[in-house]
Short mmCIF file of C-alpha atoms in Angstrom, two decimals:
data_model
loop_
_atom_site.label_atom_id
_atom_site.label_comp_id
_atom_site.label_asym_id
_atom_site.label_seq_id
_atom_site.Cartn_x
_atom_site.Cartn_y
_atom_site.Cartn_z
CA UNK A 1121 2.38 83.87 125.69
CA UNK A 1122 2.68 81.22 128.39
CA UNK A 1123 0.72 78.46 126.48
CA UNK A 1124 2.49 78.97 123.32
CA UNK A 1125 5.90 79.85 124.03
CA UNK A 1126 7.42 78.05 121.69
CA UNK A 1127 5.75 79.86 118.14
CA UNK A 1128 7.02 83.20 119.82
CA UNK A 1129 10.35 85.68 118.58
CA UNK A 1130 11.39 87.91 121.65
CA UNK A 1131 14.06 90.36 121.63
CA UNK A 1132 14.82 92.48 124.65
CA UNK A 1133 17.50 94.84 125.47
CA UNK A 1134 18.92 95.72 129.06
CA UNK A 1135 21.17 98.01 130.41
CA UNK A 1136 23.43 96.28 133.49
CA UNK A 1137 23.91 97.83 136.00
CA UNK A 1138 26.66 96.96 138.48
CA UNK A 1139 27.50 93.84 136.70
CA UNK A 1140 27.31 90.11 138.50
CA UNK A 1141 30.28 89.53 136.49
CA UNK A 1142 32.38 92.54 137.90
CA UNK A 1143 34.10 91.78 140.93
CA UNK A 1144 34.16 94.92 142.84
CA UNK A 1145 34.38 95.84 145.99
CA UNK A 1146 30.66 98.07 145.98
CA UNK A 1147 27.72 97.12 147.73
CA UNK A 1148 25.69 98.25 144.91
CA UNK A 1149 23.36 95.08 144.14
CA UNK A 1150 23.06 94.15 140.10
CA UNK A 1151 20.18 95.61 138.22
CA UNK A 1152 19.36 95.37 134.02
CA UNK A 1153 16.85 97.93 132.85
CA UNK A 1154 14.93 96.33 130.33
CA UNK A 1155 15.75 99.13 127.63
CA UNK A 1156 13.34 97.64 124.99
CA UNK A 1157 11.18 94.45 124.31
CA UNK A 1158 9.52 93.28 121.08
CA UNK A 1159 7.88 90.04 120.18
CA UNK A 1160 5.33 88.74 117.30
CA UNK A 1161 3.50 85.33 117.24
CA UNK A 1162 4.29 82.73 114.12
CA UNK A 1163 1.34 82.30 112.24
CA UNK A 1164 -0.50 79.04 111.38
CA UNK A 1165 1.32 79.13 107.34
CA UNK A 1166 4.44 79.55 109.95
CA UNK A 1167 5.41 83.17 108.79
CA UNK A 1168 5.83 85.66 111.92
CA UNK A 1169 3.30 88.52 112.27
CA UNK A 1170 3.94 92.16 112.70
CA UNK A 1171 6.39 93.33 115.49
CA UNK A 1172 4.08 94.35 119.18
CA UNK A 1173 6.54 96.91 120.54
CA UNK A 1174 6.12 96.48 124.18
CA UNK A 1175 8.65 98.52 125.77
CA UNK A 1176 10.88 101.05 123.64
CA UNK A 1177 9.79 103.39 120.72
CA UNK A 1178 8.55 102.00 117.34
CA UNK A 1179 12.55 102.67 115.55
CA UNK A 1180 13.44 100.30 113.56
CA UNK A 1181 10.01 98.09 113.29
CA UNK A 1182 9.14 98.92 110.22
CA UNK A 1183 11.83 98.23 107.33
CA UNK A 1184 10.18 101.14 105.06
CA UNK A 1185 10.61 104.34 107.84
CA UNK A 1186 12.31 107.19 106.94
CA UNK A 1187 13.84 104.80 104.21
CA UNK A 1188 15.00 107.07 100.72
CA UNK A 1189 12.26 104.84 99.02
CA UNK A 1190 9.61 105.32 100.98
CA UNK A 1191 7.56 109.32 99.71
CA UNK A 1192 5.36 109.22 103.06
CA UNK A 1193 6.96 110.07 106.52
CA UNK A 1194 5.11 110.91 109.53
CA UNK A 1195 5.34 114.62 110.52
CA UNK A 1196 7.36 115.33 113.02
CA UNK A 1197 5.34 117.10 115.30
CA UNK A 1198 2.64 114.09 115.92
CA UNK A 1199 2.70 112.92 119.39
CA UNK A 1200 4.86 110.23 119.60
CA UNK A 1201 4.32 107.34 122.29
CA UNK A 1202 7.27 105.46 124.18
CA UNK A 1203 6.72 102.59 126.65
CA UNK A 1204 8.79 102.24 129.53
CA UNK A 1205 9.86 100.01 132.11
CA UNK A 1206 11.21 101.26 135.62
CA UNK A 1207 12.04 99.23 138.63
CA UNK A 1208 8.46 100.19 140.33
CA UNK A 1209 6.46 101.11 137.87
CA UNK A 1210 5.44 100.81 133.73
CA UNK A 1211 5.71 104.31 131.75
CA UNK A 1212 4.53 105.65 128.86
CA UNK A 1213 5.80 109.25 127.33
CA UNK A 1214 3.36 111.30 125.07
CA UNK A 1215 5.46 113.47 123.15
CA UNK A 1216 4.46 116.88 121.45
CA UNK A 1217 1.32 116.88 122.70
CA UNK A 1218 0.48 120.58 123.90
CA UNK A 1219 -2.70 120.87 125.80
CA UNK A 1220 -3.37 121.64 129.21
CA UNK A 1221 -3.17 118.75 132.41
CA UNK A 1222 -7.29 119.25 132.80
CA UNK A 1223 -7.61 118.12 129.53
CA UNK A 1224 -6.08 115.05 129.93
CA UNK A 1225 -8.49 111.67 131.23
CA UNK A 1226 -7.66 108.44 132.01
CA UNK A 1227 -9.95 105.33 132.57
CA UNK A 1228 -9.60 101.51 132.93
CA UNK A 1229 -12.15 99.33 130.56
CA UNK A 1230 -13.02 96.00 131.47
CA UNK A 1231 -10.17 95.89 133.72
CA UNK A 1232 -7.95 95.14 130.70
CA UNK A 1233 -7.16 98.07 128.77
CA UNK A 1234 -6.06 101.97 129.64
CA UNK A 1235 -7.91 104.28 128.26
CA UNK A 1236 -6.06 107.71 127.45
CA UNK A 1237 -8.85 110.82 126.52
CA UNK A 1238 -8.44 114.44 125.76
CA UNK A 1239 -11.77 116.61 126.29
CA UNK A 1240 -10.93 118.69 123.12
CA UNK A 1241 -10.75 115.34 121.16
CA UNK A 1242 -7.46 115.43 119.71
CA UNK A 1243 -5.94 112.13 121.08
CA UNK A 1244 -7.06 109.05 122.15
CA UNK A 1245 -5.38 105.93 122.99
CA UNK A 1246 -6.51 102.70 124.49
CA UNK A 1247 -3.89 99.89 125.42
CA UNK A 1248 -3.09 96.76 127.60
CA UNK A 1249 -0.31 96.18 130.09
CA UNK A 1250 1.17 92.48 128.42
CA UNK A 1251 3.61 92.66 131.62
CA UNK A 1252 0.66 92.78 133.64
CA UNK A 1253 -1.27 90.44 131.99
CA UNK A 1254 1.32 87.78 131.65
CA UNK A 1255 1.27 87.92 135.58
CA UNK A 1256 -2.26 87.27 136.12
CA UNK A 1257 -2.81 90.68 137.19
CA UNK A 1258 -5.73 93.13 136.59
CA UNK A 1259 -5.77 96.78 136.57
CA UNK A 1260 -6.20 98.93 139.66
CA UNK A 1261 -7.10 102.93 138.86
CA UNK A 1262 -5.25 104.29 142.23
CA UNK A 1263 -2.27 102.56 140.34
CA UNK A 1264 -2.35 104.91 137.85
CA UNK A 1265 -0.98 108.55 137.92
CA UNK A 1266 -0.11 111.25 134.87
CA UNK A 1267 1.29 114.91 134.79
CA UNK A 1268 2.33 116.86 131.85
CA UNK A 1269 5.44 119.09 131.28
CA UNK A 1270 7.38 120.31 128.07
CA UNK A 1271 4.87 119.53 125.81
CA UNK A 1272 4.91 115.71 127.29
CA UNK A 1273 2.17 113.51 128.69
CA UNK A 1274 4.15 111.31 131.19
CA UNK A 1275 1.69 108.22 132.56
CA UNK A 1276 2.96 105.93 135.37
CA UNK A 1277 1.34 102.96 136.40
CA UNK A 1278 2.74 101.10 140.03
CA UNK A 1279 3.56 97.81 139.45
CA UNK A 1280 1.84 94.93 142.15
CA UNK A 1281 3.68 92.61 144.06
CA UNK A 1282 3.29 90.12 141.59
CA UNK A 1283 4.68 92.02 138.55
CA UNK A 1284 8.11 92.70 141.07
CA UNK A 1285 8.31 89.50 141.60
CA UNK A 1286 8.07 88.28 138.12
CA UNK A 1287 10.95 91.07 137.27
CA UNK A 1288 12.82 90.02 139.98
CA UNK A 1289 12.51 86.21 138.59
CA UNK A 1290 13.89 87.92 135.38
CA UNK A 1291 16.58 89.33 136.04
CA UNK A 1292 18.03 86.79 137.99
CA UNK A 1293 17.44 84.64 134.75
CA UNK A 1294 19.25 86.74 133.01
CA UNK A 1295 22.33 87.08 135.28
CA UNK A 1296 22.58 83.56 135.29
CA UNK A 1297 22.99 83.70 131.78
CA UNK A 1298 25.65 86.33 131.83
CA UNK A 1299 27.48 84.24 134.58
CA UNK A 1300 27.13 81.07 132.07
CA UNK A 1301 28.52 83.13 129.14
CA UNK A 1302 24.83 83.94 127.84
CA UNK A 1303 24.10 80.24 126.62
CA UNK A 1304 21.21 78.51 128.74
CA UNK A 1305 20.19 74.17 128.09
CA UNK A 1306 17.35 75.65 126.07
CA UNK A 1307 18.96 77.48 123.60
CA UNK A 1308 22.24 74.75 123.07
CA UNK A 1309 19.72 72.41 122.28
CA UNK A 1310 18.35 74.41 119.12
CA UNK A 1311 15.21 76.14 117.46
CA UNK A 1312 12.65 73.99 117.98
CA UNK A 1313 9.63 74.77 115.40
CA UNK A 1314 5.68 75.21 116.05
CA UNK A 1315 3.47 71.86 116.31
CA UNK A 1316 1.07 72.20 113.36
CA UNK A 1317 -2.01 70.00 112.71
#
C-alpha cells in the first residue's frame, strides 16, 4: 500500500517483549510480536472496504458473528485458518482439519499466491503473502514447509533477508514511539483525507 498510504486504516497489535522503556539490568534485547494486523482501502465514494485480516484470526471483523441477531453461525468443526507472524518466519494454522500429512499439497502460482490442496478434495485455499509483497519479494518453494498434528495443518514459510529487515525497520519504529509516549510528527499533525478527482 506504498503508493497510497494515505486512503489506508491499519490496526496492529504487539506483544513487547523486554520493554525499551524498562530499565533493567537484563541483556535480553526488546522484541514486539506483531499479535494481529488488519487494514482495508477507502474507496473512491470515500467509505472503507471490508477488513483484509492479515495476521490474527477473523474475531471481531464482522459486526454480525455469533451476534443474538444473527440465525446463521458457522459450525464449529470447519477448519478454521489463523495467520501468524514469528520472528523468522510467516504461519498459518489449519484447524480441525483431520486427514492424513500425504494428503496435504502445496504449490506456488505465478510466484504470487500459495496454493494449499488436499487429494481427497475437501479443502483448498489459495493466498498471497502482503508482508512479502510489500517488500518486493517473490515466493521461493524451498521456503515453504508444513506438518500436521492434533487435527492441525501448521504451514511455515522462512522469511528472506529483506522481509527481516523490513521487521526489523518496524519495530524499531515502533519503539521509538513507545519511547516518545506513542505520538509520532505524523499523527500530531492530524487525519489527512484521500485526494479525489
Amino acid at each position: 500500500w506504498n503508493e497510497d498510504s494515505e486512503c489506508v486504516e491499519l490496526i496492529e497489535e504487539y506483544k513487547v517483549e523486554n520493554s525499551p522503556l524498562q530499565t533493567s539490568t537484563t541483556s535480553s534485547k526488546p522484541h514486539a510480536q506483531l499479535l494481529h494486523r488488519k487494514w482495508r482501502k477507502k474507496k473512491i465514494r470515500g467509505d472503507y472496504g471490508p477488513w483484509l485480516v492479515e495476521i490474527g484470526g477473523n474475531s471481531g471483523v464482522s459486526s454480525n458473528r455469533g451476534s443474538a441477531q444473527s440465525s446463521l453461525r458457522e459450525n464449529a468443526c470447519n477448519p478454521q485458518w489463523v495467520a501468524c507472524d514469528t520472528r523468522d518466519a510467516w504461519e498459518w494454522h489449519v484447524r480441525n482439519i483431520p486427514y492424513p500429512q500425504e494428503t496435504y499439497s502445496i504449490s506456488i502460482q505465478n510466484e504470487q499466491e500459495l496454493v494449499l490442496r488436499t487429494s481427497n478434495r475437501k479443502f483448498f485455499k489459495r493466498w498471497c503473502i502482503h508482508a512479502l509483497q510489500r517488500v518486493g519479494g517473490t515466493l521461493d518453494r524451498d521456503a515453504v514447509t508444513f506438518h500436521h498434528g492434533d487435527d492441525t495443518l501448521t504451514i511455515r514459510y522462512r522469511k528472506p533477508e529483506v522481509a527481516l529487515e523490513s521487521d526489523h525497520g518496524r519495530e524499531e519504529h515502533l519503539f521509538q514511539l513507545l519511547r516518545d509516549g506513542g505520538f509520532s510528527e505524523a499523527a500530531s499533525s492530524g487525519p489527512s483525507e484521500c485526494k479525489t478527482s
